[in-house]
XYZ file of C-alpha atoms in Angstrom:
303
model
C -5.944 3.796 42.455
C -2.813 4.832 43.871
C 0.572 4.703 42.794
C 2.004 2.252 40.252
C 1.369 -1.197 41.787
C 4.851 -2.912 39.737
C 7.238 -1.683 37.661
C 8.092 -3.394 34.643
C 11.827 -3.577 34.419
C 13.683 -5.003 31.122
C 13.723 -1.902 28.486
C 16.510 -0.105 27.929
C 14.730 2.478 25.734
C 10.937 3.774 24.793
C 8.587 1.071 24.253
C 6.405 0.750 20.469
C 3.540 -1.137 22.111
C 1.929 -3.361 25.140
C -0.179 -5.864 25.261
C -1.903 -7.155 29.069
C -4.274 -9.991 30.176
C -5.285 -9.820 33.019
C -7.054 -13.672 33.261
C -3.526 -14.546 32.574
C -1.639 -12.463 34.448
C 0.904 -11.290 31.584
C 2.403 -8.174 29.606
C 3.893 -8.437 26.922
C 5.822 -5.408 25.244
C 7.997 -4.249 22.818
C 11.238 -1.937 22.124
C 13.810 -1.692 19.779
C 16.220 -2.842 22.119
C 15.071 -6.154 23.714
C 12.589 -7.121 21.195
C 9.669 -8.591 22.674
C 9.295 -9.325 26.608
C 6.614 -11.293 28.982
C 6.020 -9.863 32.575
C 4.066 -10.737 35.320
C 1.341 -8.199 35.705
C 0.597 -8.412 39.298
C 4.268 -9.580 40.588
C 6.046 -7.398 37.880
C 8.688 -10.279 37.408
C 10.401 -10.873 34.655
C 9.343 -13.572 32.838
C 11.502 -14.142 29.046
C 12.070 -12.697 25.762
C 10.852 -14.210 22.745
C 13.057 -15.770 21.257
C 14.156 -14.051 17.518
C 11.967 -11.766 17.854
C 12.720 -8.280 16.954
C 11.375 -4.749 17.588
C 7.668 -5.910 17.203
C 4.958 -2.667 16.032
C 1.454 -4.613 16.989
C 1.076 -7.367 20.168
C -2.244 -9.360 20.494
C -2.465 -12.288 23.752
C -4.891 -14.807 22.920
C -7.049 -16.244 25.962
C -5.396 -18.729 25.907
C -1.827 -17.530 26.477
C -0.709 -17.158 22.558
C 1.219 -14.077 21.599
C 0.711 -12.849 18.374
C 3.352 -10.611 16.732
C 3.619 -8.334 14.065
C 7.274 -7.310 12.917
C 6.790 -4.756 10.429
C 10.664 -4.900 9.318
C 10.826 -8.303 8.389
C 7.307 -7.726 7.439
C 6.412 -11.407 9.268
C 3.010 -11.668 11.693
C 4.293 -14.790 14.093
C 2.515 -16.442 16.848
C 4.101 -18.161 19.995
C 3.095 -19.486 23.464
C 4.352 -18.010 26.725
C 7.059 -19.974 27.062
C 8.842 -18.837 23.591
C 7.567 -21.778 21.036
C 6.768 -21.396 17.883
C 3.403 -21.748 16.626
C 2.929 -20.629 12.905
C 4.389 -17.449 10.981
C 3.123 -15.752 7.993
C 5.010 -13.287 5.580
C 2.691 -10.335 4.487
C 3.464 -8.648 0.837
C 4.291 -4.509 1.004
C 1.270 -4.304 -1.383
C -1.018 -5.819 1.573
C 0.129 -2.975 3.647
C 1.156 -3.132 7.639
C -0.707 -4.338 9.969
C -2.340 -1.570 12.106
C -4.711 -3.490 14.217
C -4.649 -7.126 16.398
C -7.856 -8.935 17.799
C -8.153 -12.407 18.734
C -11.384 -14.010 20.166
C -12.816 -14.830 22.784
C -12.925 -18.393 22.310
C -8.957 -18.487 21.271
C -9.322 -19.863 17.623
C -9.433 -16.595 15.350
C -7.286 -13.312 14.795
C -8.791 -10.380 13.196
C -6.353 -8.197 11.379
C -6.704 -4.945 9.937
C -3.869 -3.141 7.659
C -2.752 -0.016 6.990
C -1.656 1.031 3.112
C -1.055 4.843 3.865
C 2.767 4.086 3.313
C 2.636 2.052 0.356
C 0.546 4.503 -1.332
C 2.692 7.189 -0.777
C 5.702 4.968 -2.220
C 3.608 4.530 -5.328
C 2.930 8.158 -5.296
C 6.068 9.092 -5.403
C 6.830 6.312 -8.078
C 4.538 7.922 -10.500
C 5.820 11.026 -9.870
C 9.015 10.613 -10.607
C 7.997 7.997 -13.904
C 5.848 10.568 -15.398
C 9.178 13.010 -15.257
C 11.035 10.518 -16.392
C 9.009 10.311 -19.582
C 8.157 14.176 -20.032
C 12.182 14.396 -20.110
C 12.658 11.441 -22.782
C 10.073 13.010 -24.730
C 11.484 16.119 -24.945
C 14.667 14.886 -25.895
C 13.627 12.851 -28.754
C 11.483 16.212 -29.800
C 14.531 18.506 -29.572
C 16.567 15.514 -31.989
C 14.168 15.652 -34.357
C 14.111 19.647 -34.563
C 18.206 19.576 -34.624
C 18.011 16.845 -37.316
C 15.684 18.958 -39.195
C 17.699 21.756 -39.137
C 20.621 20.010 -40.172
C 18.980 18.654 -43.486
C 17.574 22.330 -43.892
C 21.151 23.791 -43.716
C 22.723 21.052 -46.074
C 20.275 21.874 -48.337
C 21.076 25.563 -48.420
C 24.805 24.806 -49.379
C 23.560 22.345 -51.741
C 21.341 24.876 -53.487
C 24.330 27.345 -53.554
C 26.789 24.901 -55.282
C 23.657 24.286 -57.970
C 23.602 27.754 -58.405
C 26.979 28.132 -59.477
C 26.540 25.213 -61.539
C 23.475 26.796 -63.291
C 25.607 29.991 -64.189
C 27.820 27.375 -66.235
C 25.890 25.641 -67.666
C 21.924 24.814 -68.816
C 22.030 20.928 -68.061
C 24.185 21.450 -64.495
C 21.617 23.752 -63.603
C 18.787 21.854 -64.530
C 19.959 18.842 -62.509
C 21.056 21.129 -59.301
C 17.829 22.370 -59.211
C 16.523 18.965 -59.134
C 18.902 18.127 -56.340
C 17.935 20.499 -54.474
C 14.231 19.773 -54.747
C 15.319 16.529 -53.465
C 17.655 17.695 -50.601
C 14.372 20.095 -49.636
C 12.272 17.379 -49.299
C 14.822 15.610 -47.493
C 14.711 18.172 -44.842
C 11.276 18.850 -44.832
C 11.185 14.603 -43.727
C 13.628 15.661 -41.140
C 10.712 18.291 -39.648
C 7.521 15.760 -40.144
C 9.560 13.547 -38.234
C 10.075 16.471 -35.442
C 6.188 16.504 -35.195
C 5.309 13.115 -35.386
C 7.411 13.610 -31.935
C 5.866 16.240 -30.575
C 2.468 14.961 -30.816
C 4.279 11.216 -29.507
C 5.504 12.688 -26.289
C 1.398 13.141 -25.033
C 0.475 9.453 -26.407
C 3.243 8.392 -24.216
C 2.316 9.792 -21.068
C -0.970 8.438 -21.698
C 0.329 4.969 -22.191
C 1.793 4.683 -19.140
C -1.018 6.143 -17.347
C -3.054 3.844 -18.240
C -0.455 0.648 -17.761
C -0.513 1.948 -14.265
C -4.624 1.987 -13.577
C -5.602 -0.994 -15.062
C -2.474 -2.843 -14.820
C -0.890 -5.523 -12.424
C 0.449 -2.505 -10.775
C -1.916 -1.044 -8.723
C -2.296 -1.374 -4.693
C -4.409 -4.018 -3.716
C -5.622 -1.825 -0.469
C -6.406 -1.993 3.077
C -9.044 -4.620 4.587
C -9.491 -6.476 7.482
C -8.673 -9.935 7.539
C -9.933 -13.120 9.551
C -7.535 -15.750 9.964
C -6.825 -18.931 11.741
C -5.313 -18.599 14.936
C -2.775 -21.541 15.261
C -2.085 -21.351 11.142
C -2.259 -17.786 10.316
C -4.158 -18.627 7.328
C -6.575 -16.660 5.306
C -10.161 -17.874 5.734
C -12.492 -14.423 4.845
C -11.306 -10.681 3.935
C -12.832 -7.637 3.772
C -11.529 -5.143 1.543
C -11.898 -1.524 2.129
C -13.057 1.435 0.065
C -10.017 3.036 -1.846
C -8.131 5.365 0.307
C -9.173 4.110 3.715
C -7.245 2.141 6.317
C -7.749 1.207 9.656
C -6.504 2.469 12.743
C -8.196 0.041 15.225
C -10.520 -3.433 16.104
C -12.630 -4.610 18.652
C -14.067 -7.653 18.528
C -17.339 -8.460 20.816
C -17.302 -11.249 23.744
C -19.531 -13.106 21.981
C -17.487 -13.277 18.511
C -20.408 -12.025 16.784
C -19.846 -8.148 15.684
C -16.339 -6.743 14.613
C -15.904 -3.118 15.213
C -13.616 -1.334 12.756
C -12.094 2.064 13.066
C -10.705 3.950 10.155
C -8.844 6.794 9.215
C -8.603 8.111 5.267
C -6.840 10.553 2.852
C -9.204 12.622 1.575
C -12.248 11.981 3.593
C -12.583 12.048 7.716
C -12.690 8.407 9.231
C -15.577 6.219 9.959
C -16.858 3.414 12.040
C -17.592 -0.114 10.573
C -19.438 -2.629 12.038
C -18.866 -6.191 10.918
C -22.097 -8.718 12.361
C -23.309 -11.718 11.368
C -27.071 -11.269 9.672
C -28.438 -14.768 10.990
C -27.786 -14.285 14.653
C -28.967 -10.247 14.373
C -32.277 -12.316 12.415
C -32.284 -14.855 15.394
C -32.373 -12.018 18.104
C -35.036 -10.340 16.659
C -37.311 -13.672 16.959
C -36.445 -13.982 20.383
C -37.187 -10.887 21.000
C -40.723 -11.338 19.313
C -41.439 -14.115 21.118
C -40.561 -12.798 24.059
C -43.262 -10.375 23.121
C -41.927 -6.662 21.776
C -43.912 -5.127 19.406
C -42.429 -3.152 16.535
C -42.441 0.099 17.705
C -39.957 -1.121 20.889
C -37.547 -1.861 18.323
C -36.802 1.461 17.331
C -35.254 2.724 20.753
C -32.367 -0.002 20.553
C -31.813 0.237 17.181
């Protein structure tokens, strides 16, 4: 190979991603400044732009000249021919995650997706975070209320006591009746501190609430998987939802539509490699293959 055989002219800036056929002879790639654009690959003309079609983060061609595109600002996965129609368009929730990997087979009908939820955890993260300080901060103020209110209805109860003290010095029955005012007025404050502490030991029962609201509640991340969906609808027909804390990174999909290759990056564990088959044609092999006449222990150095 020598040289660059065309040069793909249309971008005014850096591009976020390609995709080429080469059965069909087309590019198609992406900036933030022209949106999405079809070239030639072996003439390197200029062929359109999509039409309303932004700055697209993921490109899939189908074999059958479909572009699929995934706008992650409008959050919108769209589908169109090569000459700029429309064929379906599907909205995909923040909870869902982006889209991080495109594969279409090889017979044009299907599109495996695989999302990422890195982001949206990190949101939520951060949500928690900052809801968990929220309440430490509302607990503490309601604690230091009911130690000020406490030590209010301690201090009116001091001057209370001193007026009944006076009073006593005058008199038997004044006395006798201060001091049972100020018995009351104690207890009065003394209500004043229980309340303090039935704050204090509030504040933890609160956190906890909340904590638990968020794990078992409608709240929670649905998570990454890897989706199989209709080609010319964009709709749903299997998913496959991965372990908690792992998204993927990339797909391949076989010629012969039968194993789905999965690559996958996580948080607090290194990534792994997922193979997706289909158990009845891996069961029908393995007859042929006996028929044909392997024995069992030819089996082991293929598999």
């Amino acid at each position: 190979m020598e040289g660059p055989v065309q040069v793909l002219r249309g971008h005014l800036d850096d591009l976020l991603c390609c995709a080429v056929s080469s059965d069909l002879d087309l590019v198609a790639s992406s900036s933030r400044s022209r949106g999405v654009i079809l070239h030639s690959l072996m003439k390197g003309r200029f062929l359109r732009q999509l039409p309303g079609v932004g700055p697209a983060d993921v490109l899939a061609i189908s074999p059958e000249g479909v572009v699929v595109v995934w706008e992650r600002q409008p959050r919108t996965l769209r589908a169109f021919t090569i000459n700029g129609g429309a064929v379906a368009g599907v909205s995909i929730s923040e909870e869902d995650g982006d889209v991080s990997g495109l594969q279409v087979s090889s017979n044009g009908l299907f599109l495996a997706v695989g999302t990422d939820c890195s982001r949206w955890r990190h949101v939520r993260e951060k949500e928690r975070q900052q809801e968990l300080e929220r309440a430490a901060v509302k607990a503490g103020e309601k604690v230091g209320l009911g130690k000020a209110g406490g030590e209010r209805q301690e201090r009116g109860g001091d001057l209370d006591g001193e007026k009944e003290e006076t009073a006593r010095g005058q008199g038997g029955e004044g006395g006798e009746a201060g001091e049972a005012d100020r018995g009351s007025e104690r207890q009065e404050g003394g209500g004043g501190n229980g309340e303090g502490g039935k704050m204090v030991a509030g504040a933890g029962d609160a956190l906890a609430d909340w904590r638990d609201t968020d794990e078992g509640g409608s709240r929670k991340e649905r998570g990454s998987a890897v989706s199989l969906l209709d080609l010319f609808s964009l709709k749903a027909l299997c998913r496959f939802k991965l372990p908690e804390g792992t998204d993927v990174t990339a797909l391949a999909l076989s010629a012969d539509n039968t194993n789905l290759l999965c690559s996958t990056s996580a948080d607090l564990a290194p990534g792994q490699l997922i193979l997706y088959s289909n158990p009845l044609l891996s069961v029908k092999m393995v007859d042929q293959m006996l028929r044909l006449g392997w024995e069992g222990s030819e089996f082991a150095s293929i598999f």
